[in-house]
Amino acid sequence: MAARVLLAFLCLVLFASPFLRVNAQDEDEDDETDFDFYYLVLMWPGAYCQQSKCCLPTTGVPANDFSIRGLWPYSTAYEEPVTNCNSSPWNATEISELQDELNLHWSNLKCPSNNGVSNWKKAWKTYGACSGMSVAEYFNTALELRENVNILSLLAKRDIEPTLLYLYSVTEMKIAIKKGIGASPQIRCSKGPEGKFQLYEVYICVDNKDGKTIIECPVEQNFTCSDFIYFTPFNANNLTTTNYNNPIDMVV
Ligand SMILES: *[C@@H]1O[C@H](CO)[C@@H](O)[C@H](O)[C@H]1NC(C)=O
Ligand SMILES: *[C@@H]1O[C@H](CO)[C@@H](O)[C@H](O)[C@H]1NC(C)=O
Ligand SMILES: *[C@@H]1O[C@H](CO)[C@@H](O)[C@H](O)[C@H]1NC(C)=O
């Protein structure tokens, strides 16, 4: 009996949900910030500098750590980030208090050396304006999330440290991060030394209600990666304004 009631209820929910969804969309028609969660995307500069030229930012040496690639409002239905909402204009003055933190943790290593501002402006215009936050809130939220997550130390706790002496299991990396944040991260790889894959980016899902709570990701990104990958060394002090000659190239 109970099972039947449950079944009937489930059928109702399944039947009704597409209509509920349509209604919700109708109501939100003018709301450009319709998304289901945030992706905090963190990038490992060791991989970035291994696969492309990178340069010391004009603002100085960034942190020897994962850096912020972005905070993306993401639509589960469309399976992609919600982008290019033109609601709030970019205003650099609003992030002046966050400048030092941004230089350390959301720097742009692209050559030629630059001060990162065009990168932040682009991040705001593409993703931030759709986040439902103000400019200051958006960048502050990303900085705080990165600090709370602290991937590098979570990996180090399980003896996963940058080296080319051996490859690491992607599963072990995910477990190490999950132990710390309570949810599974998604790992994006790139082609690294010796044609093997390397850790490139870590995707973490965040509740869209508070921009703080880490959640299990509602969608799976189908990144190509092997079971064992490199965690390529990086030393921010080695960056130069001309071109960071990653010594790893010589290993290949
Ligand atoms: C930019 O933000 C600053 C600080 O909040 C504010 O004083 C200024 O009026 C803003 N400028 C524009 C053009 O909105
Ligand atoms: C990943 O692959 C699964 C299974 O093929 C698919 O259902 C899902 O939509 C894919 N995810 C994305 C974000 O494309
Ligand atoms: C940084 O530079 C030192 C000195 O040239 C070098 O020994 C080391 O391998 C470099 N480290 C990285 C990760 O690039």
Tab-separated table of C-alpha atoms and ligand atoms in Angstrom:
chain	number	residue	atom	x	y	z
A	1	MET	CA	0.000	0.000	0.000
A	2	ALA	CA	2.681	2.464	1.072
A	3	ALA	CA	4.690	1.490	-1.984
A	4	ARG	CA	1.738	2.237	-4.222
A	5	VAL	CA	1.166	5.617	-2.699
A	6	LEU	CA	4.857	6.366	-3.152
A	7	LEU	CA	4.739	5.175	-6.750
A	8	ALA	CA	1.706	7.306	-7.489
A	9	PHE	CA	3.454	10.258	-5.924
A	10	LEU	CA	6.622	9.687	-7.946
A	11	CYS	CA	4.592	9.445	-11.152
A	12	LEU	CA	2.927	12.702	-10.325
A	13	VAL	CA	6.243	14.377	-9.662
A	14	LEU	CA	7.762	12.990	-12.856
A	15	PHE	CA	4.720	13.988	-14.849
A	16	ALA	CA	4.438	17.417	-13.334
A	17	SER	CA	8.095	18.425	-13.210
A	18	PRO	CA	8.491	19.471	-16.858
A	19	PHE	CA	5.510	21.764	-16.403
A	20	LEU	CA	6.852	23.123	-13.153
A	21	ARG	CA	10.105	23.821	-14.954
A	22	VAL	CA	8.306	25.667	-17.745
A	23	ASN	CA	6.390	27.727	-15.229
A	24	ALA	CA	9.540	28.585	-13.352
A	25	GLN	CA	11.155	29.698	-16.612
A	26	ASP	CA	8.154	31.807	-17.520
A	27	GLU	CA	8.353	33.609	-14.240
A	28	ASP	CA	12.075	34.162	-14.641
A	29	GLU	CA	11.832	35.290	-18.221
A	30	ASP	CA	13.453	38.617	-17.548
A	31	ASP	CA	15.829	37.260	-14.959
A	32	GLU	CA	19.202	36.835	-16.582
A	33	THR	CA	20.698	35.220	-13.513
A	34	ASP	CA	18.903	31.890	-13.796
A	35	PHE	CA	21.398	29.216	-12.831
A	36	ASP	CA	21.596	26.175	-10.553
A	37	PHE	CA	24.996	26.323	-8.901
A	38	TYR	CA	28.443	27.898	-9.175
A	39	TYR	CA	31.539	26.187	-10.463
A	40	LEU	CA	34.662	27.390	-8.706
A	41	VAL	CA	37.415	26.621	-11.204
A	42	LEU	CA	40.953	26.514	-9.873
A	43	MET	CA	43.967	26.228	-12.117
A	44	TRP	CA	47.352	24.679	-11.438
A	45	PRO	CA	49.930	27.136	-12.888
A	46	GLY	CA	52.510	24.347	-13.218
A	47	ALA	CA	50.373	22.786	-15.939
A	48	TYR	CA	49.554	26.118	-17.539
A	49	CYS	CA	53.229	27.053	-17.795
A	50	GLN	CA	54.076	23.608	-19.073
A	51	GLN	CA	51.636	23.806	-21.959
A	52	SER	CA	52.068	27.463	-22.925
A	53	LYS	CA	54.433	30.364	-22.406
A	54	CYS	CA	53.799	32.240	-19.205
A	55	CYS	CA	55.104	35.502	-17.815
A	56	LEU	CA	55.543	37.235	-14.480
A	57	PRO	CA	52.601	39.603	-13.928
A	58	THR	CA	53.598	43.287	-13.759
A	59	THR	CA	52.096	43.381	-10.259
A	60	GLY	CA	54.678	40.965	-8.877
A	61	VAL	CA	55.113	37.313	-7.955
A	62	PRO	CA	51.798	35.473	-7.523
A	63	ALA	CA	51.251	32.779	-4.897
A	64	ASN	CA	52.889	29.392	-5.321
A	65	ASP	CA	49.477	27.824	-5.342
A	66	PHE	CA	46.370	27.001	-7.334
A	67	SER	CA	44.960	30.184	-8.804
A	68	ILE	CA	41.402	31.163	-9.602
A	69	ARG	CA	40.377	30.593	-13.175
A	70	GLY	CA	36.796	31.588	-12.555
A	71	LEU	CA	33.536	31.414	-10.647
A	72	TRP	CA	30.872	30.353	-13.122
A	73	PRO	CA	27.115	30.415	-12.637
A	74	TYR	CA	26.056	27.131	-14.266
A	75	SER	CA	22.789	25.960	-15.742
A	76	THR	CA	22.106	22.254	-15.252
A	77	ALA	CA	19.436	22.265	-17.959
A	78	TYR	CA	21.688	23.774	-20.612
A	79	GLU	CA	24.800	21.994	-19.321
A	80	GLU	CA	26.844	25.135	-19.643
A	81	PRO	CA	27.738	28.322	-17.786
A	82	VAL	CA	25.314	31.219	-17.943
A	83	THR	CA	27.229	34.007	-19.663
A	84	ASN	CA	27.180	37.545	-21.001
A	85	CYS	CA	24.402	39.080	-18.968
A	86	ASN	CA	24.721	42.804	-19.483
A	87	SER	CA	23.009	43.902	-16.298
A	88	SER	CA	25.796	45.442	-14.219
A	89	PRO	CA	28.703	47.314	-15.746
A	90	TRP	CA	32.306	46.649	-14.817
A	91	ASN	CA	33.709	49.099	-12.258
A	92	ALA	CA	37.371	48.561	-11.337
A	93	THR	CA	37.099	50.862	-8.307
A	94	GLU	CA	34.878	48.300	-6.619
A	95	ILE	CA	37.702	45.765	-6.390
A	96	SER	CA	40.441	48.175	-5.297
A	97	GLU	CA	40.366	46.767	-1.768
A	98	LEU	CA	40.791	43.231	-3.103
A	99	GLN	CA	43.696	44.161	-5.346
A	100	ASP	CA	46.489	42.496	-3.365
A	101	GLU	CA	44.566	39.256	-2.919
A	102	LEU	CA	43.618	39.203	-6.594
A	103	ASN	CA	47.255	39.769	-7.611
A	104	LEU	CA	48.253	36.760	-5.521
A	105	HIS	CA	45.424	34.363	-6.294
A	106	TRP	CA	43.723	35.456	-9.509
A	107	SER	CA	46.700	36.603	-11.558
A	108	ASN	CA	47.084	36.330	-15.301
A	109	LEU	CA	50.270	34.546	-16.354
A	110	LYS	CA	49.735	35.206	-20.041
A	111	CYS	CA	52.578	36.794	-22.010
A	112	PRO	CA	53.322	39.626	-22.424
A	113	SER	CA	53.350	40.457	-18.704
A	114	ASN	CA	50.195	42.249	-17.638
A	115	ASN	CA	48.469	43.582	-14.537
A	116	GLY	CA	45.483	41.222	-14.702
A	117	VAL	CA	42.828	43.923	-15.011
A	118	SER	CA	41.628	42.952	-18.484
A	119	ASN	CA	41.328	39.372	-17.222
A	120	TRP	CA	39.103	40.408	-14.293
A	121	LYS	CA	37.038	42.658	-16.495
A	122	LYS	CA	36.455	39.767	-18.884
A	123	ALA	CA	35.598	37.418	-15.992
A	124	TRP	CA	33.059	39.936	-14.745
A	125	LYS	CA	31.471	40.600	-18.142
A	126	THR	CA	31.324	36.924	-19.091
A	127	TYR	CA	30.347	35.277	-15.799
A	128	GLY	CA	30.221	37.756	-12.921
A	129	ALA	CA	27.393	39.861	-14.298
A	130	CYS	CA	25.272	36.671	-14.377
A	131	SER	CA	26.162	35.675	-10.807
A	132	GLY	CA	23.544	37.750	-9.020
A	133	MET	CA	26.329	39.489	-7.066
A	134	SER	CA	27.915	42.912	-7.182
A	135	VAL	CA	31.435	43.268	-8.576
A	136	ALA	CA	32.992	43.362	-5.099
A	137	GLU	CA	30.889	40.446	-3.826
A	138	TYR	CA	31.718	38.337	-6.837
A	139	PHE	CA	35.489	38.644	-6.558
A	140	ASN	CA	35.435	38.424	-2.780
A	141	THR	CA	33.332	35.249	-2.930
A	142	ALA	CA	35.778	33.595	-5.313
A	143	LEU	CA	38.758	34.590	-3.156
A	144	GLU	CA	37.144	33.290	0.021
A	145	LEU	CA	36.128	30.017	-1.581
A	146	ARG	CA	39.656	29.425	-2.850
A	147	GLU	CA	41.080	30.092	0.570
A	148	ASN	CA	38.594	27.818	2.343
A	149	VAL	CA	39.109	24.995	-0.103
A	150	ASN	CA	42.920	25.170	-0.146
A	151	ILE	CA	43.494	22.307	-2.574
A	152	LEU	CA	47.276	22.372	-2.306
A	153	SER	CA	47.300	21.604	1.406
A	154	LEU	CA	44.572	18.960	1.085
A	155	LEU	CA	46.674	17.154	-1.509
A	156	ALA	CA	49.852	17.578	0.569
A	157	LYS	CA	48.122	15.943	3.544
A	158	ARG	CA	47.970	12.748	1.482
A	159	ASP	CA	51.543	13.202	0.215
A	160	ILE	CA	50.431	14.382	-3.189
A	161	GLU	CA	52.960	17.042	-4.079
A	162	PRO	CA	54.240	18.510	-7.351
A	163	THR	CA	56.984	16.302	-8.779
A	164	LEU	CA	57.930	14.594	-11.996
A	165	LEU	CA	59.355	11.599	-10.171
A	166	TYR	CA	56.086	9.727	-10.417
A	167	LEU	CA	52.474	9.877	-11.529
A	168	TYR	CA	49.540	10.164	-9.123
A	169	SER	CA	46.215	8.382	-9.204
A	170	VAL	CA	43.378	10.757	-10.144
A	171	THR	CA	41.105	8.798	-7.791
A	172	GLU	CA	43.536	9.387	-4.913
A	173	MET	CA	43.610	13.098	-5.731
A	174	LYS	CA	39.821	13.279	-5.693
A	175	ILE	CA	39.661	11.397	-2.396
A	176	ALA	CA	42.221	13.735	-0.826
A	177	ILE	CA	40.169	16.775	-1.836
A	178	LYS	CA	36.851	15.197	-0.885
A	179	LYS	CA	38.185	14.437	2.611
A	180	GLY	CA	38.708	18.149	3.090
A	181	ILE	CA	35.696	19.727	1.426
A	182	GLY	CA	33.071	17.003	1.798
A	183	ALA	CA	32.256	16.694	-1.892
A	184	SER	CA	33.915	15.238	-4.961
A	185	PRO	CA	35.812	17.641	-7.186
A	186	GLN	CA	36.025	17.208	-10.940
A	187	ILE	CA	39.496	17.137	-12.402
A	188	ARG	CA	40.460	18.460	-15.796
A	189	CYS	CA	43.748	17.330	-17.291
A	190	SER	CA	45.935	18.649	-20.059
A	191	LYS	CA	48.728	17.067	-22.038
A	192	GLY	CA	51.904	17.304	-19.988
A	193	PRO	CA	55.461	16.006	-19.974
A	194	GLU	CA	56.250	12.885	-22.011
A	195	GLY	CA	52.820	13.088	-23.648
A	196	LYS	CA	51.213	12.026	-20.369
A	197	PHE	CA	48.278	13.819	-18.776
A	198	GLN	CA	48.796	16.312	-15.953
A	199	LEU	CA	46.540	17.940	-13.357
A	200	TYR	CA	45.328	21.185	-14.903
A	201	GLU	CA	42.092	22.366	-13.264
A	202	VAL	CA	39.924	21.442	-10.314
A	203	TYR	CA	36.174	22.117	-10.509
A	204	ILE	CA	34.229	22.458	-7.279
A	205	CYS	CA	30.485	22.997	-7.031
A	206	VAL	CA	29.026	25.651	-4.767
A	207	ASP	CA	25.441	26.265	-3.672
A	208	ASN	CA	23.839	29.122	-5.614
A	209	LYS	CA	21.910	30.279	-2.550
A	210	ASP	CA	24.853	31.413	-0.440
A	211	GLY	CA	27.940	31.154	-2.655
A	212	LYS	CA	29.652	29.423	0.287
A	213	THR	CA	28.434	25.864	0.777
A	214	ILE	CA	30.317	23.231	-1.212
A	215	ILE	CA	27.913	20.719	-2.760
A	216	GLU	CA	28.140	17.499	-4.772
A	217	CYS	CA	28.193	18.525	-8.421
A	218	PRO	CA	24.773	18.161	-10.078
A	219	VAL	CA	26.455	17.518	-13.450
A	220	GLU	CA	29.476	15.552	-14.526
A	221	GLN	CA	31.960	17.153	-16.920
A	222	ASN	CA	33.368	14.557	-19.281
A	223	PHE	CA	37.009	15.540	-19.102
A	224	THR	CA	39.570	13.375	-20.810
A	225	CYS	CA	42.196	12.135	-18.411
A	226	SER	CA	44.131	8.951	-17.715
A	227	ASP	CA	43.998	7.093	-14.394
A	228	PHE	CA	47.495	8.279	-13.446
A	229	ILE	CA	48.695	11.822	-14.082
A	230	TYR	CA	51.535	14.236	-13.370
A	231	PHE	CA	51.313	17.009	-10.818
A	232	THR	CA	53.804	19.227	-12.619
A	233	PRO	CA	56.161	21.331	-10.457
A	234	PHE	CA	55.785	25.111	-10.377
A	235	ASN	CA	57.770	27.842	-8.733
A	236	ALA	CA	56.320	31.347	-9.047
A	237	ASN	CA	59.731	32.814	-8.165
A	238	ASN	CA	61.039	31.429	-11.451
A	239	LEU	CA	58.626	33.515	-13.524
A	240	THR	CA	60.220	36.239	-15.625
A	241	THR	CA	58.811	39.101	-17.679
A	242	THR	CA	60.098	37.577	-20.882
A	243	ASN	CA	59.144	33.942	-20.696
A	244	TYR	CA	59.147	31.339	-18.003
A	245	ASN	CA	61.417	28.621	-19.252
A	246	ASN	CA	59.872	25.685	-17.578
A	247	PRO	CA	62.767	23.285	-16.980
A	248	ILE	CA	60.275	20.468	-17.435
A	249	ASP	CA	60.513	20.968	-21.189
A	250	MET	CA	64.035	19.631	-20.982
A	251	VAL	CA	62.850	16.418	-19.355
A	252	VAL	CA	60.714	15.519	-22.362
B	1	LIG	C1	32.430	52.735	-9.151
B	1	LIG	O1	32.436	52.276	-7.821
B	1	LIG	C2	32.814	53.294	-6.890
B	1	LIG	C3	32.968	52.610	-5.526
B	1	LIG	O2	31.842	51.844	-5.205
B	1	LIG	C4	31.766	54.398	-6.905
B	1	LIG	O3	32.132	55.406	-5.980
B	1	LIG	C5	31.693	54.965	-8.309
B	1	LIG	O4	30.656	55.903	-8.376
B	1	LIG	C6	31.430	53.873	-9.336
B	1	LIG	N1	31.557	54.431	-10.668
B	1	LIG	C7	30.600	54.272	-11.577
B	1	LIG	C8	30.890	54.862	-12.922
B	1	LIG	O5	29.539	53.709	-11.353
B	2	LIG	C1	28.751	13.587	-19.803
B	2	LIG	O1	28.409	12.317	-20.310
B	2	LIG	C2	27.165	11.829	-19.819
B	2	LIG	C3	27.009	10.380	-20.295
B	2	LIG	O2	27.336	10.272	-21.653
B	2	LIG	C4	26.046	12.739	-20.328
B	2	LIG	O3	24.802	12.287	-19.840
B	2	LIG	C5	26.309	14.157	-19.817
B	2	LIG	O4	25.342	15.021	-20.373
B	2	LIG	C6	27.700	14.633	-20.196
B	2	LIG	N1	27.962	15.892	-19.504
B	2	LIG	C7	28.179	17.055	-20.126
B	2	LIG	C8	28.371	18.237	-19.263
B	2	LIG	O5	28.213	17.160	-21.322
B	3	LIG	C1	63.158	27.155	-10.453
B	3	LIG	O1	64.461	27.619	-10.710
B	3	LIG	C2	65.492	26.863	-10.081
B	3	LIG	C3	66.808	27.600	-10.301
B	3	LIG	O2	67.001	27.850	-11.664
B	3	LIG	C4	65.465	25.447	-10.673
B	3	LIG	O3	66.467	24.663	-10.071
B	3	LIG	C5	64.115	24.819	-10.431
B	3	LIG	O4	64.025	23.576	-11.082
B	3	LIG	C6	62.991	25.717	-10.943
B	3	LIG	N1	61.746	25.145	-10.487
B	3	LIG	C7	60.650	25.091	-11.235
B	3	LIG	C8	59.488	24.376	-10.655
B	3	LIG	O5	60.554	25.609	-12.303
